[in-house]
PDB file of C-alpha atoms in Angstrom:
ATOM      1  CA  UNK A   1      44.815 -90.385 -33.027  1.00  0.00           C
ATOM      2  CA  UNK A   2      46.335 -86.786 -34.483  1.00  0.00           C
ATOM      3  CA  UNK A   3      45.161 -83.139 -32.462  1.00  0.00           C
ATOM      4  CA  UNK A   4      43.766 -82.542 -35.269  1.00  0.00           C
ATOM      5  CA  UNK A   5      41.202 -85.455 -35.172  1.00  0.00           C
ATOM      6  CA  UNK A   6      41.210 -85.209 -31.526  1.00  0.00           C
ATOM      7  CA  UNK A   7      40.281 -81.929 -31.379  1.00  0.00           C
ATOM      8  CA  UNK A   8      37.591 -82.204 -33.995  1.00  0.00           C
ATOM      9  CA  UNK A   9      36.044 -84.746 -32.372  1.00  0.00           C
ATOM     10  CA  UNK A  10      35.933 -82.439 -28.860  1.00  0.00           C
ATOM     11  CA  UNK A  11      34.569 -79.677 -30.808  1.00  0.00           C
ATOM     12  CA  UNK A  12      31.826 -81.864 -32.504  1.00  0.00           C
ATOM     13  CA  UNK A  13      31.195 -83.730 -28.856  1.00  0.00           C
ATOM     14  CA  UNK A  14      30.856 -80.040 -27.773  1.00  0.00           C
ATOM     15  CA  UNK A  15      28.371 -78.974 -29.979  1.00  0.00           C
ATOM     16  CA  UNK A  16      26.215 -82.047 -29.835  1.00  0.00           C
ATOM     17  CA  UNK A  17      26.210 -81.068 -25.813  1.00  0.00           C
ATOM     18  CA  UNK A  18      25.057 -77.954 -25.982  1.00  0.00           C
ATOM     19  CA  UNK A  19      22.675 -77.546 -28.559  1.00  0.00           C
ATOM     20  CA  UNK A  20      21.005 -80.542 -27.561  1.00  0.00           C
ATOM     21  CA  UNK A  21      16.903 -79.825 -27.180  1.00  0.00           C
ATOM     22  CA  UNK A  22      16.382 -78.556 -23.379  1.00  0.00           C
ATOM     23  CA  UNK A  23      14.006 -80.935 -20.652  1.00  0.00           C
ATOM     24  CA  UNK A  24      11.315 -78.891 -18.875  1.00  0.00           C
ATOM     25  CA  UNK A  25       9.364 -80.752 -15.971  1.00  0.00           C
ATOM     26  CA  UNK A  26       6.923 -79.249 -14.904  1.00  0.00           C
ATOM     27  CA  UNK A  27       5.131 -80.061 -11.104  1.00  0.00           C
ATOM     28  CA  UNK A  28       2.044 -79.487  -9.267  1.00  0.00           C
ATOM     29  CA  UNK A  29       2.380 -79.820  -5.645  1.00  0.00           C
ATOM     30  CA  UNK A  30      -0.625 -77.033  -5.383  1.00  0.00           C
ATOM     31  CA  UNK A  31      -3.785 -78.916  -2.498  1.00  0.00           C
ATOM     32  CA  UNK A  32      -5.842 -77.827  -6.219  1.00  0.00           C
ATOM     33  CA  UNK A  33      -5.606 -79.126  -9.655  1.00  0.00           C
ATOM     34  CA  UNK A  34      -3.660 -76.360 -11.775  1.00  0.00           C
ATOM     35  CA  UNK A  35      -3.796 -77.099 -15.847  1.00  0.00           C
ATOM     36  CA  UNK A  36      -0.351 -75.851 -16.946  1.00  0.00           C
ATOM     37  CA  UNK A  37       0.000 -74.549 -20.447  1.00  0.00           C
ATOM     38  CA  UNK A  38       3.638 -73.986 -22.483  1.00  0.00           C
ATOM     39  CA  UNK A  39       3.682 -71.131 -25.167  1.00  0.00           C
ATOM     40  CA  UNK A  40       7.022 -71.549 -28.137  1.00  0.00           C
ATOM     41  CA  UNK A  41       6.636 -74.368 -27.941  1.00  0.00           C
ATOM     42  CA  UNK A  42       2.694 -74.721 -27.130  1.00  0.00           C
ATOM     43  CA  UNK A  43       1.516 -77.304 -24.623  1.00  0.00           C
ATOM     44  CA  UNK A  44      -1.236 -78.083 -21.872  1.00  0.00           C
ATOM     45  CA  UNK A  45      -1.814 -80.418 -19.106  1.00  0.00           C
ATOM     46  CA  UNK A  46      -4.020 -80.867 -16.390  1.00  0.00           C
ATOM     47  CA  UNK A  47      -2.362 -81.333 -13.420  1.00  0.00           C
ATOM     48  CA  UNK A  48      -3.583 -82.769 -10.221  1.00  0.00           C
ATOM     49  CA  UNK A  49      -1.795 -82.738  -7.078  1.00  0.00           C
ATOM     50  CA  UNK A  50       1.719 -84.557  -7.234  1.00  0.00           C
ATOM     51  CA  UNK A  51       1.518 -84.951 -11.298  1.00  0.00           C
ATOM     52  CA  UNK A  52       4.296 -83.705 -13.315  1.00  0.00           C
ATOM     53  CA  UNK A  53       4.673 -83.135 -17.238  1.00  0.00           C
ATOM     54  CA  UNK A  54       7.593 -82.915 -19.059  1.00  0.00           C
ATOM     55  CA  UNK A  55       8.326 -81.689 -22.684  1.00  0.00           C
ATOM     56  CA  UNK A  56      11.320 -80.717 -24.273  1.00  0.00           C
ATOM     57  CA  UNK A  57      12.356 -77.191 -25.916  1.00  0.00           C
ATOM     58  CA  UNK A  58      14.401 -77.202 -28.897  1.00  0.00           C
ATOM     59  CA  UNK A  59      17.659 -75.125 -28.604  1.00  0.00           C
ATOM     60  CA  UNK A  60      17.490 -71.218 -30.205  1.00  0.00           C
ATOM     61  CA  UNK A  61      13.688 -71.170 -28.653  1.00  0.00           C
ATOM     62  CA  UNK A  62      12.853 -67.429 -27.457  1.00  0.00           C
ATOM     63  CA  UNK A  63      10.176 -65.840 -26.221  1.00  0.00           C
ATOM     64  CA  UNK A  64       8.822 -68.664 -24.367  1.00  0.00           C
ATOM     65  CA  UNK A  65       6.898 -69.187 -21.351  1.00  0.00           C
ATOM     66  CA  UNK A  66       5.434 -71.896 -18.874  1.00  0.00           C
ATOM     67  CA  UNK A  67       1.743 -71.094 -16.746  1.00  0.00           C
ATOM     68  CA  UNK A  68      -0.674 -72.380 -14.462  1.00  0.00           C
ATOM     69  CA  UNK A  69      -4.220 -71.867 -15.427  1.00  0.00           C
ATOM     70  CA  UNK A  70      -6.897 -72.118 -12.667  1.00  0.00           C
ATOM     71  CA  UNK A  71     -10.817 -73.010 -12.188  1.00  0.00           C
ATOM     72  CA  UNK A  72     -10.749 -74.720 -16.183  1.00  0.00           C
ATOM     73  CA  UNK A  73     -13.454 -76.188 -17.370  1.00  0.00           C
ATOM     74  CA  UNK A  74     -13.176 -77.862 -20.926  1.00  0.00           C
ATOM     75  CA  UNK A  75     -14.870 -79.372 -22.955  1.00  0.00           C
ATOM     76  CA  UNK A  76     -14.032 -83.062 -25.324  1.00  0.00           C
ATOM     77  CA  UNK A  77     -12.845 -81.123 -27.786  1.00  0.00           C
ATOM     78  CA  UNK A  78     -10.291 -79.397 -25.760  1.00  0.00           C
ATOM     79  CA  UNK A  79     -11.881 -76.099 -25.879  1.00  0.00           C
ATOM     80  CA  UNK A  80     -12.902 -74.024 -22.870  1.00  0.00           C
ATOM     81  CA  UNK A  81     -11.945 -71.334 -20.330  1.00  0.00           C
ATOM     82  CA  UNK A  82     -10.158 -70.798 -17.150  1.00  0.00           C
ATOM     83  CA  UNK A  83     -10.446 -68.415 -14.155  1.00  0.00           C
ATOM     84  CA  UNK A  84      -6.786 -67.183 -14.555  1.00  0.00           C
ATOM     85  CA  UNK A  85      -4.233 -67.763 -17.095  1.00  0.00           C
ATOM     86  CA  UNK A  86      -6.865 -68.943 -20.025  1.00  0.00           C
ATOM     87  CA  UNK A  87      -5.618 -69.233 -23.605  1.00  0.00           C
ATOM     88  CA  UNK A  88      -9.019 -70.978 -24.982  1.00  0.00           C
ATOM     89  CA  UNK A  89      -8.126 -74.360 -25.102  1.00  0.00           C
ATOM     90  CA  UNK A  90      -6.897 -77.332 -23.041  1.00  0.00           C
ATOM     91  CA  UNK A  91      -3.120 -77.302 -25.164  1.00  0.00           C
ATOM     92  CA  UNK A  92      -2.485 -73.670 -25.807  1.00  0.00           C
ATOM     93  CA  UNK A  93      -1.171 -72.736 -29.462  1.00  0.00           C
ATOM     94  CA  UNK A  94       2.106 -71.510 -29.962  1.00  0.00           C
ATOM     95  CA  UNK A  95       2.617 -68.243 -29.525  1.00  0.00           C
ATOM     96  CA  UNK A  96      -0.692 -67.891 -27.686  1.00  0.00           C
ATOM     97  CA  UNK A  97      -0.014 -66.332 -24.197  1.00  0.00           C
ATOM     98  CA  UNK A  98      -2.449 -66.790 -20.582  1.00  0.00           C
ATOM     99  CA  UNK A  99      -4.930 -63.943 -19.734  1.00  0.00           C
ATOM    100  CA  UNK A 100      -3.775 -61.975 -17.104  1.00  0.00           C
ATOM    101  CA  UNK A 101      -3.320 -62.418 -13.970  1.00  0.00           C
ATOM    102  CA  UNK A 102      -0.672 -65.552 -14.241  1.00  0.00           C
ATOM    103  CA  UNK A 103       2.473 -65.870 -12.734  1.00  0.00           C
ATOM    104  CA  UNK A 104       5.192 -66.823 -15.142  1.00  0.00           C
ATOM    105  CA  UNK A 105       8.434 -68.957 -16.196  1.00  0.00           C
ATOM    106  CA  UNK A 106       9.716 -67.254 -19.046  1.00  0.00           C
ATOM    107  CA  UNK A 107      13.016 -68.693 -20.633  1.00  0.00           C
ATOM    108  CA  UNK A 108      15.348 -68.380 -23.839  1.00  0.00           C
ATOM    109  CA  UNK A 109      17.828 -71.293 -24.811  1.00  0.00           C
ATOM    110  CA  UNK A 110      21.401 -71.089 -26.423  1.00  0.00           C
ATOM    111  CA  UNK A 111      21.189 -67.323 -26.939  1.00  0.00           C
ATOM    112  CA  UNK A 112      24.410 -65.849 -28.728  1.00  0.00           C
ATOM    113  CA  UNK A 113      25.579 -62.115 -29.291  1.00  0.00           C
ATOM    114  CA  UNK A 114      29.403 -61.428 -30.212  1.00  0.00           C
ATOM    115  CA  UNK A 115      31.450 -60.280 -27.615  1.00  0.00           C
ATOM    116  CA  UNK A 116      28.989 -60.521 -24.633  1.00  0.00           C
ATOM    117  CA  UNK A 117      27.494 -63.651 -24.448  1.00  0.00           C
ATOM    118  CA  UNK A 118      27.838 -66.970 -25.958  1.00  0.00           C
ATOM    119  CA  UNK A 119      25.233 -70.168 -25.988  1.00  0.00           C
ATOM    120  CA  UNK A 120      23.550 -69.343 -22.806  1.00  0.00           C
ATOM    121  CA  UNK A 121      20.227 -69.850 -21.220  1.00  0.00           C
ATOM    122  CA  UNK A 122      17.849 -67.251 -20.034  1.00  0.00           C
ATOM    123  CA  UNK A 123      15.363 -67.786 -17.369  1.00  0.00           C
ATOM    124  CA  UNK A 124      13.338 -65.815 -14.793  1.00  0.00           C
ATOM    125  CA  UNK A 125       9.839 -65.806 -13.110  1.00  0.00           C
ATOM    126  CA  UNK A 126       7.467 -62.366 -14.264  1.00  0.00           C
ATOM    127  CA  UNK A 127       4.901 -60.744 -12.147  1.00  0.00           C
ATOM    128  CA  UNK A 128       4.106 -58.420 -15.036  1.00  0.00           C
ATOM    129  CA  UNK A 129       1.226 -59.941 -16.107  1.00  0.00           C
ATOM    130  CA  UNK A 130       0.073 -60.079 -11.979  1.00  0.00           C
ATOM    131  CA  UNK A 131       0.159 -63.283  -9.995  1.00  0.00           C
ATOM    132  CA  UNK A 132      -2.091 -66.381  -9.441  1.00  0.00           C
ATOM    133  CA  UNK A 133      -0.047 -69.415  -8.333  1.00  0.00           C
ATOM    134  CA  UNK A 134       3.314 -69.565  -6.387  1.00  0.00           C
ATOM    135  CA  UNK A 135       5.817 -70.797  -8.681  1.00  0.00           C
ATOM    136  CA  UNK A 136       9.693 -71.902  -8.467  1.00  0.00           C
ATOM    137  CA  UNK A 137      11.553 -72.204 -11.381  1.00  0.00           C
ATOM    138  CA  UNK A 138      15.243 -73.118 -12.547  1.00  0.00           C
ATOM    139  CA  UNK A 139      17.660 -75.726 -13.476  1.00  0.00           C
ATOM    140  CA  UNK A 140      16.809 -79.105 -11.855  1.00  0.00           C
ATOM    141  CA  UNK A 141      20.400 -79.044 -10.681  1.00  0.00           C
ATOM    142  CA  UNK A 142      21.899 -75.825  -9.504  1.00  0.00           C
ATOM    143  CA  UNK A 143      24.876 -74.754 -10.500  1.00  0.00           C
ATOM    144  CA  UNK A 144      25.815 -71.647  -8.554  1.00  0.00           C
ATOM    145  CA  UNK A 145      26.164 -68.053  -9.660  1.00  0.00           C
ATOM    146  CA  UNK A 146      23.166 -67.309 -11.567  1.00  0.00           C
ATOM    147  CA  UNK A 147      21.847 -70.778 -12.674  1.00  0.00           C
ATOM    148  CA  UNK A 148      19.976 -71.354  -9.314  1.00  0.00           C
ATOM    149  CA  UNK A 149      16.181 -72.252  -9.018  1.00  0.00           C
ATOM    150  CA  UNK A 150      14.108 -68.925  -7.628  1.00  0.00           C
ATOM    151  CA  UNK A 151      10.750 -68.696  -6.101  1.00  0.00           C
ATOM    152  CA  UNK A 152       7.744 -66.536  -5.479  1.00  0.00           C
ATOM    153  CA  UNK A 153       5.924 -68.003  -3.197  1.00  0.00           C
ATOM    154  CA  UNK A 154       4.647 -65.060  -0.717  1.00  0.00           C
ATOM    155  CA  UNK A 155       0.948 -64.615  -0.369  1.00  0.00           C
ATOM    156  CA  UNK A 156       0.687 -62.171  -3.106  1.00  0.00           C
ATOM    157  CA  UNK A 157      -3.447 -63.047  -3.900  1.00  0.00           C
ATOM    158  CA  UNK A 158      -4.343 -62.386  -0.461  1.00  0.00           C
ATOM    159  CA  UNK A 159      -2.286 -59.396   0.201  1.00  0.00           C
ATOM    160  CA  UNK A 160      -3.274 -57.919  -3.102  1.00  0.00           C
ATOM    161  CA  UNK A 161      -4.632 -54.004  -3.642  1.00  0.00           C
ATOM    162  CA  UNK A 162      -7.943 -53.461  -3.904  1.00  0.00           C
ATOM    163  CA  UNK A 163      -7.675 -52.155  -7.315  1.00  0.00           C
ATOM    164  CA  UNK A 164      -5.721 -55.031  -8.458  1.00  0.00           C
ATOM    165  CA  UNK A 165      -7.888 -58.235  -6.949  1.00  0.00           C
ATOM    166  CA  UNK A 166      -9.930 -60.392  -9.434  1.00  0.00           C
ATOM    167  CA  UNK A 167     -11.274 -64.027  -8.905  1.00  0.00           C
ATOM    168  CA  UNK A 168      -8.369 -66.185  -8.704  1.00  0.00           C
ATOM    169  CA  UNK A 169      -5.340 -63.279  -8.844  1.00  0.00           C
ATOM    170  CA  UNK A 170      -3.475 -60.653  -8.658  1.00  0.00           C
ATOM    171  CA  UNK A 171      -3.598 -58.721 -11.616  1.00  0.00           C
ATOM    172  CA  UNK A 172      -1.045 -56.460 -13.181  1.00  0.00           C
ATOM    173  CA  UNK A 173      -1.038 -52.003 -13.064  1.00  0.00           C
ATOM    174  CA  UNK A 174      -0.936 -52.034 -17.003  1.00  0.00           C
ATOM    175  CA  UNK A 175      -4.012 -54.465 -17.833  1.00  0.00           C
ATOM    176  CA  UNK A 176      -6.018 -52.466 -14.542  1.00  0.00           C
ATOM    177  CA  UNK A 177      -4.957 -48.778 -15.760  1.00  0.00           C
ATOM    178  CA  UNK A 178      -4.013 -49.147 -19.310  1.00  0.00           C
ATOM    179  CA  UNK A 179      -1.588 -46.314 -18.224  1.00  0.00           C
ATOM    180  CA  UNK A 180       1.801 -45.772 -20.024  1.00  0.00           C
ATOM    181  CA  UNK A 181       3.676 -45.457 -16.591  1.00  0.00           C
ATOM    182  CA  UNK A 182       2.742 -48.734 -15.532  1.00  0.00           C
ATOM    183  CA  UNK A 183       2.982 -50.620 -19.274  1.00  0.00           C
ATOM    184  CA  UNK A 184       6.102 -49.037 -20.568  1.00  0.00           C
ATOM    185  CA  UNK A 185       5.342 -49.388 -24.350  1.00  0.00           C
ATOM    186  CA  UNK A 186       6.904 -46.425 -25.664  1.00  0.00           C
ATOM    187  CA  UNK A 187      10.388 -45.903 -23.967  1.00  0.00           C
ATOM    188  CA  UNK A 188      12.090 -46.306 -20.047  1.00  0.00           C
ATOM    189  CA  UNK A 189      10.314 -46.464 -17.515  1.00  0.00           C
ATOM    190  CA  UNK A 190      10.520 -46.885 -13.873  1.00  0.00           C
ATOM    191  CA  UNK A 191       9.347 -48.463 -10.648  1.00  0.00           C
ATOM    192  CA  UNK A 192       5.635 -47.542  -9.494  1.00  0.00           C
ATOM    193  CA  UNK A 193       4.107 -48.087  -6.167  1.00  0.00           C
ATOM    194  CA  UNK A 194       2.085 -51.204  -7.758  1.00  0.00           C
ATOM    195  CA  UNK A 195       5.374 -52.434  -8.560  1.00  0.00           C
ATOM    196  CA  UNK A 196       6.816 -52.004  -5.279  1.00  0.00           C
ATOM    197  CA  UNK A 197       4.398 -54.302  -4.126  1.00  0.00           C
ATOM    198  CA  UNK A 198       5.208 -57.224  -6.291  1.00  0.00           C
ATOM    199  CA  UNK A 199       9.292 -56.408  -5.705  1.00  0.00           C
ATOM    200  CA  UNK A 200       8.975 -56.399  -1.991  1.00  0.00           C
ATOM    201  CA  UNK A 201       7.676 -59.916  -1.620  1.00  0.00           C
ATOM    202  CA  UNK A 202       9.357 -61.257  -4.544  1.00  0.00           C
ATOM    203  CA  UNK A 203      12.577 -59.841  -4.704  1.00  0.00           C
ATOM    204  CA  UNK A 204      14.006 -61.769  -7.492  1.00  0.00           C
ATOM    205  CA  UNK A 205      10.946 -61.975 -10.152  1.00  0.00           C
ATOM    206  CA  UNK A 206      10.108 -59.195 -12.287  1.00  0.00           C
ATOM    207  CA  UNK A 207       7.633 -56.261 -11.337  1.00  0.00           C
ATOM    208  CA  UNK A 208       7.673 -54.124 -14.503  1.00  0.00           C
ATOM    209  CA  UNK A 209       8.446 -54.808 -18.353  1.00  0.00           C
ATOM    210  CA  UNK A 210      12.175 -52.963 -17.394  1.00  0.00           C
ATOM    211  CA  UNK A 211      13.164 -54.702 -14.454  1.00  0.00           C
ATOM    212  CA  UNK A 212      16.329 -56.715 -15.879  1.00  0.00           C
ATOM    213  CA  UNK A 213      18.978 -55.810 -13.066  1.00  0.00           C
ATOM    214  CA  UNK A 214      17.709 -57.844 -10.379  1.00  0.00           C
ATOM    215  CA  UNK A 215      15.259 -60.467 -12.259  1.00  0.00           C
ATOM    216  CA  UNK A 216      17.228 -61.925 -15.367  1.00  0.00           C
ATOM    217  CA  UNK A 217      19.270 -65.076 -14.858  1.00  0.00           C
ATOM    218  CA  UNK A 218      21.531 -67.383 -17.335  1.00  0.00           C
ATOM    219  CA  UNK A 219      22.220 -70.818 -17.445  1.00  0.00           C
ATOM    220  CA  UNK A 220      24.953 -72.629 -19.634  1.00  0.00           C
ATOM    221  CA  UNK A 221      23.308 -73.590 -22.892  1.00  0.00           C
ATOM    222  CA  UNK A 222      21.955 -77.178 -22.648  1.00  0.00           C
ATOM    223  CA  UNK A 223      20.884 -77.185 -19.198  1.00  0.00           C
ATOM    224  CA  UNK A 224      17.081 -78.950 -17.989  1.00  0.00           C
ATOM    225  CA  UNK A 225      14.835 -77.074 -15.747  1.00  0.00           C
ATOM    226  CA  UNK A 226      12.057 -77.485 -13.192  1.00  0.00           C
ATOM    227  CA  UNK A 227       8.973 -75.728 -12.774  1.00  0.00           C
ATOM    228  CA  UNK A 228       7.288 -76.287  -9.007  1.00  0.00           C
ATOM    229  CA  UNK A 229       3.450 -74.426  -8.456  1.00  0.00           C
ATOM    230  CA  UNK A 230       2.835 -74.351  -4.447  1.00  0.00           C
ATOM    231  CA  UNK A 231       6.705 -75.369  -4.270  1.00  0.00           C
TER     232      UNK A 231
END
């Protein structure tokens, strides 16, 4: 066989590997039942205890984000409401997010900008929108660096501030206050004391819409992930 063809054929092997559509499983080892939803693409599941679900994400997807909805009740149509995390129905629409409080996965596949990153994965777990279920989530096989699993599993509901506790949560400053400081629509912004509190028992999830350094993680493009409630 000539380089030429041989190199072709690596290059074409390559790009079959990596833009390949992306496996999410998604676990409830939770003592309740917890009905996870999906958002880009959409998705919902009830979950009892040891059940998993798994979908797949086609590469390029952005914006996207895995949840655990609690205290559901729907009806045979599919339609309903939850305690936390609702989004109406059993299988949430695309680009419908949870009601706050819900702890999320949020992820972007294959991303590419020239001359700083090529084909890689995004991943981390938000407090922004407040808490409701401890949640780990990363690739199903670590790979070192920054393509490790994280967790937030500290008692976040129970330890909650008064101003923040609703039935079944935690919820977030900027829902509460509806306070520029604490939403950061309109510019930087900083740390608050609310924040604080999610940062200190969850060091590596985000606390605030601007808190990249320490909560944003990559994968290499093509990589499957996990995501564990009550892990």
């Amino acid at each position: 066989m000539s380089y030429l063809a041989t190199l072709s054929l690596i290059i074409i092997s390559t790009l079959l590997i990596t833009t390949r559509a992306a496996n999410f499983r998604v676990r409830n080892n939770c003592r309740y039942v917890v009905w996870a939803a999906a958002s880009n693409p959409g998705g919902g599941r009830r979950l009892n205890t040891n059940e998993e679900w798994s979908f797949d994400t086609a590469p390029g997807t952005a914006r996207a984000r895995i949840w655990g909805r609690t205290n559901c009740n729907f009806g045979a149509s599919g339609q309903g409401s939850c305690e936390t995390g609702d989004c109406g129905s059993l299988v949430c629409p695309t680009g419908r997010y949870g009601k706050a409080p819900n702890t999320l996965a949020e992820y972007a596949l294959n991303q590419n900008s020239p001359g700083y990153y090529t084909n890689l994965d995004f991943f981390d777990i938000s407090l922004v929108d407040g808490f409701n279920i401890p949640m780990e989530f990363g690739p199903v096989a670590n790979s070192g660096g920054k393509c490790e699993a994280r967790r937030c599993t500290s008692d976040i509901n129970g330890q909650c501030p008064g101003p923040l506790r609703v039935p079944g949560g935690c919820n977030n400053p900027c829902t509460t206050f509806r306070e520029e400081r604490y939403c950061c629509n309109q510019g930087p912004c900083g740390p608050t004391d609310y924040s604080r509190f999610f940062k200190d028992r969850c060091p590596t999830s985000y606390s605030y819409p601007q808190d990249d350094a320490t909560s944003l993680f990559t994968c290499p493009g093509g990589t499957n992930y996990k995501v564990v409630f009550c892990p």
